Structures are given as C-alpha cells and as structure tokens.
Amino acid sequence: MLTHREKERYDRQLRIPEVGKEGQGRLKQAKIIIAGAGGLGAPAAFYLAAAGVGHIRIVDDDRVDRSNLNRQLLHWEEDIGREKTESAKEKLGRLNPDVIIETVSSRIDEDTVAAMVDRCDGIIDALDNFSGRYVLNRSAVTLDIPFFHGAVQGFEGRATTIIPGQTACLECLPRGEQTHAANPIIGITPGMIGCIQASECIKYLLRQGRLLENRLVIFDGLEMTWKEFNIKPRPECSVCGKKNRKRHHGDNTR
Amino acid sequence: MSVTIHLHKSQRHLADGKASVDVAGRTVNACLADLIQQYPDLESQLFENSRRLKKNVEIYLNLESAYPDELAKPVRDGDEIHITLILSGG
C-alpha cells in the first residue's frame, strides 16, 4: 500500500503503464545493495531512492576525499573526512524520507560478502576494483541474486546485467588485472553508467522491458556512441558454469 | 581476404590515428600479427612478452566475445574484430 505522500511523490511515474501502483509496490518492497558509494554508486543510489526502492543498503569502507568530488555527487565539500556511507545516508534520507537507507562501513571480501548481500533482491556493482567485483560476482551467482555490473575509465564506461542461471557472469569474460595508478575519470561517465545500472535494476524489479542479459554495452563519451557486444556463459566457468548447465537442462532446483 | 580490426581509442595514436585497420589472416592471431606488422608499436599494447594477450585486452569477433582461446578463432573475409579494454573504475 502506498501512503498519500508516496502517491504524490511518485505521481509522474505511477502514470507510466509499466510502473503503475503494482510496479510501485514492487519497488517499495525491494531491498537493493549498492556496493560502493562512489562515482557509480552516487547516481545509482540517487535514482533508486528517488524512484522509491524501499530499502537500500550502501556498502563502502572509504572516507570522502576532495579528489572524489568531481564525480561522487553524494558527497560535498563539507563531507571531506566523513565516512562515505554516512554522507550518503544523510543525502538520500533528505531526498526521500520514505525509503530505508542502511549502511555498512566495511570492505567487501570473501569473509564479509555473504552477510552484506543477505536476503537482497539485487546488487549494484559500483566498486572501483577487480578483486571486490569478483567476490561480489561469485556471491551473487551462488545466492541467485541479480547483479548489475558497471565500470568506468575516462570518458568510457560499460555495463551488463547478470542473472544467475541464465547469463554469463563476470568470470565468463577475461579476468582483468588491477593497476595501482589512480583511475582517470570525469563525473559524466559514471553518471551515465550508474544511471544504466539503476535503470536495469528498476526494470528487473518491475519485470518490464529487456535487460542487458548476455549483452555488454560500451559507452564512448567522446564519440557519443554505444556499442553492444554479445557475451555468452562459458560452460566451463568456475563460477556460473554448473548453475547455467543445470538451468539449461531444465533442472531448476537451486 | 580482408578483415577489419577496430582499435581501442587508447591505441589509435600508435596506428597513425586510425580507428580501424584492414588486415589479412585466417585466425585472430594471424590478423593481429598483420596489424602489428603494419603498426609495430601496438605489440606492447596487446601482448605480454610471452605472446599471450595482455590481461586487460578483450577481443570481440563480429560483436561476439571471442574469449577464451581468442587467438585461435578462425576468421573469414569481411569479419570484424573489436579490441576493447576491461575496466575496473567506479
């Protein structure tokens, strides 16, 4: 049930046939994890909160630095030195007091990930490193949680949607290697890609539209082009191979 | 026999600024070898010392991921190869 205030707040999207009261109810009931409160996490969090996703858990172990402010719009000059999760919670709470914002200020690794993603309906991959992304990808596939991947550098970004048992996962692609240099980036790029991730998440929750399943889109901000590539689940993938084979053979047990 | 290789933006300055280069070859590996013959500076962008693809390089053949065994994939006249780089920034 939507309150009077929620009906007013979401009036314009309630008018969209693909949303309506039923869809808005789905958004309200959903619990989404945003892993990373940085360049990708900021737009994803703003748009999910604004759309009325009822429960958002933000995970980040970092503090706000001045060099974050060109792109991480959740954090402002006065937040320098604060925990990013606290800064994010304050802004999102002020944007939409009708959504629950939960924070976890710790690093994502093999030991912490299961508790972080427990009983959620989707994970936004807004991390800034490969190791965390692969941990999160494995956990999402194991626990059957949709995983909305995005990554950026400079004017270039990419996104894909991973549905366990149906699509390729991150480990079906070549495994990237971390460099230790600061990632060059301008805010418009994670702005675009974070919005794609939020769009995918909302579409998934609404059960509407066509997701980026087995499709990788690459955004080139300098040429202003989107290129779409097909990716396929690898049968021998150590993370998703077994699950995808089971599903392919009609065995839907989890 | 001609195959078009689309270079990643960061590699184009090593190929006279070209976004794509026409090459000849029956496998992805042969096509990349022809590319490097035309523009030798690209070799260090694409390959480790051991002639293995660098870890951050992705190859798409006719818009389909060529991973794994990218280099052995056969190609035909008119095929298109895209070279992209895996990103981790957020």
Tab-separated table of N, CA, C and O in Angstrom, chain A residues 39-40 70-71 127-128 130 133 150-159 177-191 193 218-222, chain B residues 8-10 56 84-90:
chain	number	residue	atom	x	y	z
A	39	GLY	N	31.603	7.039	-7.620
A	39	GLY	CA	31.124	7.637	-8.861
A	39	GLY	C	29.916	6.925	-9.453
A	39	GLY	O	28.987	7.568	-9.939
A	40	LEU	N	29.919	5.599	-9.448
A	40	LEU	CA	28.778	4.829	-9.954
A	40	LEU	C	27.675	4.735	-8.908
A	40	LEU	O	26.483	4.813	-9.222
A	70	ASN	N	34.697	15.468	-7.924
A	70	ASN	CA	34.389	15.760	-9.340
A	70	ASN	C	33.360	14.796	-9.903
A	70	ASN	O	32.884	14.974	-11.020
A	71	ARG	N	33.041	13.756	-9.156
A	71	ARG	CA	32.146	12.727	-9.721
A	71	ARG	C	31.203	12.094	-8.701
A	71	ARG	O	30.166	11.573	-9.079
A	127	LEU	N	31.699	-0.840	-7.491
A	127	LEU	CA	33.018	-0.868	-6.862
A	127	LEU	C	34.061	-0.238	-7.792
A	127	LEU	O	33.782	0.043	-8.964
A	128	ASP	N	35.270	-0.073	-7.262
A	128	ASP	CA	36.329	0.538	-8.069
A	128	ASP	C	37.537	-0.383	-8.201
A	128	ASP	O	38.631	0.064	-8.490
A	130	PHE	N	38.915	-4.706	-9.150
A	130	PHE	CA	38.544	-6.026	-9.670
A	130	PHE	C	38.299	-7.029	-8.552
A	130	PHE	O	37.363	-7.824	-8.628
A	133	ARG	N	34.922	-6.855	-7.088
A	133	ARG	CA	33.897	-7.193	-8.093
A	133	ARG	C	33.781	-8.713	-8.260
A	133	ARG	O	32.684	-9.249	-8.372
A	150	GLY	N	28.725	-2.380	-13.620
A	150	GLY	CA	29.150	-1.206	-14.372
A	150	GLY	C	30.597	-0.901	-14.049
A	150	GLY	O	31.074	-1.225	-12.946
A	151	ALA	N	31.329	-0.323	-14.995
A	151	ALA	CA	32.715	0.068	-14.753
A	151	ALA	C	33.051	1.233	-15.683
A	151	ALA	O	32.472	1.345	-16.776
A	152	VAL	N	33.980	2.070	-15.243
A	152	VAL	CA	34.270	3.306	-15.993
A	152	VAL	C	35.755	3.651	-15.961
A	152	VAL	O	36.466	3.303	-15.022
A	153	GLN	N	36.171	4.351	-16.996
A	153	GLN	CA	37.505	4.982	-17.003
A	153	GLN	C	37.480	6.099	-18.034
A	153	GLN	O	37.041	5.894	-19.168
A	154	GLY	N	37.967	7.261	-17.624
A	154	GLY	CA	38.000	8.390	-18.553
A	154	GLY	C	36.615	8.733	-19.059
A	154	GLY	O	35.689	8.964	-18.289
A	155	PHE	N	36.463	8.738	-20.381
A	155	PHE	CA	35.163	9.003	-20.999
A	155	PHE	C	34.464	7.704	-21.406
A	155	PHE	O	33.501	7.735	-22.167
A	156	GLU	N	34.991	6.558	-20.953
A	156	GLU	CA	34.450	5.272	-21.391
A	156	GLU	C	33.838	4.507	-20.229
A	156	GLU	O	34.369	4.511	-19.119
A	157	GLY	N	32.718	3.835	-20.506
A	157	GLY	CA	32.100	3.018	-19.473
A	157	GLY	C	31.441	1.803	-20.081
A	157	GLY	O	31.260	1.712	-21.305
A	158	ARG	N	31.089	0.851	-19.224
A	158	ARG	CA	30.462	-0.388	-19.698
A	158	ARG	C	29.482	-0.904	-18.657
A	158	ARG	O	29.626	-0.631	-17.472
A	159	ALA	N	28.508	-1.660	-19.122
A	159	ALA	CA	27.520	-2.222	-18.205
A	159	ALA	C	26.967	-3.517	-18.777
A	159	ALA	O	26.876	-3.685	-19.997
A	177	GLU	N	43.190	-7.245	-14.698
A	177	GLU	CA	44.268	-7.153	-13.715
A	177	GLU	C	44.333	-5.729	-13.187
A	177	GLU	O	44.301	-4.769	-13.953
A	178	GLN	N	44.404	-5.618	-11.865
A	178	GLN	CA	44.382	-4.296	-11.243
A	178	GLN	C	45.683	-3.538	-11.491
A	178	GLN	O	46.767	-4.107	-11.413
A	179	THR	N	45.562	-2.249	-11.823
A	179	THR	CA	46.743	-1.388	-11.798
A	179	THR	C	46.617	-0.540	-10.543
A	179	THR	O	45.535	-0.363	-10.012
A	180	HIS	N	47.726	-0.026	-10.062
A	180	HIS	CA	47.682	0.705	-8.799
A	180	HIS	C	47.629	2.213	-9.002
A	180	HIS	O	47.592	2.974	-8.044
A	181	ALA	N	47.616	2.634	-10.255
A	181	ALA	CA	47.534	4.070	-10.520
A	181	ALA	C	46.110	4.556	-10.259
A	181	ALA	O	45.150	3.801	-10.379
A	182	ALA	N	45.975	5.837	-9.879
A	182	ALA	CA	44.641	6.420	-9.701
A	182	ALA	C	43.922	6.395	-11.040
A	182	ALA	O	44.490	6.736	-12.073
A	183	ASN	N	42.659	5.966	-11.002
A	183	ASN	CA	41.882	5.820	-12.230
A	183	ASN	C	41.483	7.199	-12.760
A	183	ASN	O	40.799	7.939	-12.071
A	184	PRO	N	41.874	7.546	-13.981
A	184	PRO	CA	41.444	8.836	-14.521
A	184	PRO	C	39.958	8.801	-14.864
A	184	PRO	O	39.494	7.847	-15.497
A	185	ILE	N	39.224	9.808	-14.434
A	185	ILE	CA	37.769	9.747	-14.626
A	185	ILE	C	37.146	11.136	-14.528
A	185	ILE	O	37.597	11.959	-13.739
A	186	ILE	N	36.140	11.377	-15.348
A	186	ILE	CA	35.353	12.601	-15.249
A	186	ILE	C	33.904	12.206	-14.933
A	186	ILE	O	33.424	11.166	-15.409
A	187	GLY	N	33.225	13.011	-14.118
A	187	GLY	CA	31.971	12.595	-13.497
A	187	GLY	C	30.855	12.195	-14.441
A	187	GLY	O	30.009	11.366	-14.094
A	188	ILE	N	30.826	12.763	-15.629
A	188	ILE	CA	29.746	12.430	-16.551
A	188	ILE	C	29.717	10.940	-16.899
A	188	ILE	O	28.652	10.375	-17.148
A	189	THR	N	30.892	10.296	-16.907
A	189	THR	CA	30.926	8.886	-17.327
A	189	THR	C	30.256	7.976	-16.295
A	189	THR	O	29.323	7.236	-16.643
A	190	PRO	N	30.670	7.997	-15.017
A	190	PRO	CA	29.904	7.198	-14.048
A	190	PRO	C	28.468	7.683	-13.917
A	190	PRO	O	27.580	6.903	-13.553
A	191	GLY	N	28.224	8.971	-14.214
A	191	GLY	CA	26.833	9.448	-14.207
A	191	GLY	C	25.993	8.663	-15.194
A	191	GLY	O	24.884	8.198	-14.881
A	193	ILE	N	26.761	5.651	-16.625
A	193	ILE	CA	26.743	4.202	-16.376
A	193	ILE	C	25.964	3.867	-15.094
A	193	ILE	O	25.212	2.884	-15.050
A	218	ILE	N	29.105	-0.808	-24.298
A	218	ILE	CA	30.266	0.043	-24.045
A	218	ILE	C	29.944	1.450	-24.536
A	218	ILE	O	29.568	1.651	-25.694
A	219	PHE	N	30.058	2.393	-23.619
A	219	PHE	CA	29.741	3.798	-23.887
A	219	PHE	C	31.039	4.554	-24.165
A	219	PHE	O	31.997	4.463	-23.393
A	220	ASP	N	31.069	5.272	-25.269
A	220	ASP	CA	32.210	6.121	-25.608
A	220	ASP	C	31.721	7.566	-25.585
A	220	ASP	O	31.044	8.028	-26.507
A	221	GLY	N	32.047	8.262	-24.505
A	221	GLY	CA	31.547	9.623	-24.326
A	221	GLY	C	32.161	10.624	-25.288
A	221	GLY	O	31.561	11.669	-25.546
A	222	LEU	N	33.344	10.330	-25.789
A	222	LEU	CA	33.970	11.265	-26.728
A	222	LEU	C	33.318	11.177	-28.099
A	222	LEU	O	33.084	12.189	-28.754
B	8	HIS	N	41.049	0.087	-29.930
B	8	HIS	CA	40.570	0.872	-28.788
B	8	HIS	C	41.134	2.296	-28.914
B	8	HIS	O	42.217	2.501	-29.460
B	9	LYS	N	40.359	3.235	-28.391
B	9	LYS	CA	40.739	4.655	-28.511
B	9	LYS	C	42.174	4.917	-28.054
B	9	LYS	O	42.907	5.695	-28.667
B	10	SER	N	42.580	4.232	-26.983
B	10	SER	CA	43.910	4.481	-26.419
B	10	SER	C	45.032	3.935	-27.302
B	10	SER	O	46.206	4.184	-27.034
B	56	ASN	N	44.191	-7.218	-19.703
B	56	ASN	CA	43.103	-6.241	-19.796
B	56	ASN	C	42.554	-6.090	-21.211
B	56	ASN	O	41.723	-5.226	-21.464
B	84	THR	N	38.867	-4.262	-27.168
B	84	THR	CA	38.407	-3.392	-26.077
B	84	THR	C	39.262	-3.655	-24.844
B	84	THR	O	40.004	-4.646	-24.791
B	85	LEU	N	39.162	-2.786	-23.886
B	85	LEU	CA	39.923	-2.942	-22.645
B	85	LEU	C	38.960	-3.118	-21.480
B	85	LEU	O	37.967	-2.390	-21.364
B	86	ILE	N	39.252	-4.088	-20.617
B	86	ILE	CA	38.431	-4.303	-19.427
B	86	ILE	C	38.657	-3.125	-18.479
B	86	ILE	O	39.777	-2.664	-18.311
B	87	LEU	N	37.591	-2.657	-17.865
B	87	LEU	CA	37.683	-1.522	-16.947
B	87	LEU	C	37.314	-1.980	-15.545
B	87	LEU	O	36.494	-2.873	-15.367
B	88	SER	N	37.903	-1.310	-14.552
B	88	SER	CA	37.526	-1.636	-13.172
B	88	SER	C	37.120	-0.403	-12.379
B	88	SER	O	36.693	-0.508	-11.242
B	89	GLY	N	37.253	0.779	-12.943
B	89	GLY	CA	36.994	2.001	-12.179
B	89	GLY	C	35.521	2.167	-11.852
B	89	GLY	O	34.646	1.679	-12.545
B	90	GLY	N	35.279	2.849	-10.736
B	90	GLY	CA	33.895	3.080	-10.349
B	90	GLY	C	33.725	4.433	-9.697
B	90	GLY	O	32.672	4.758	-9.203
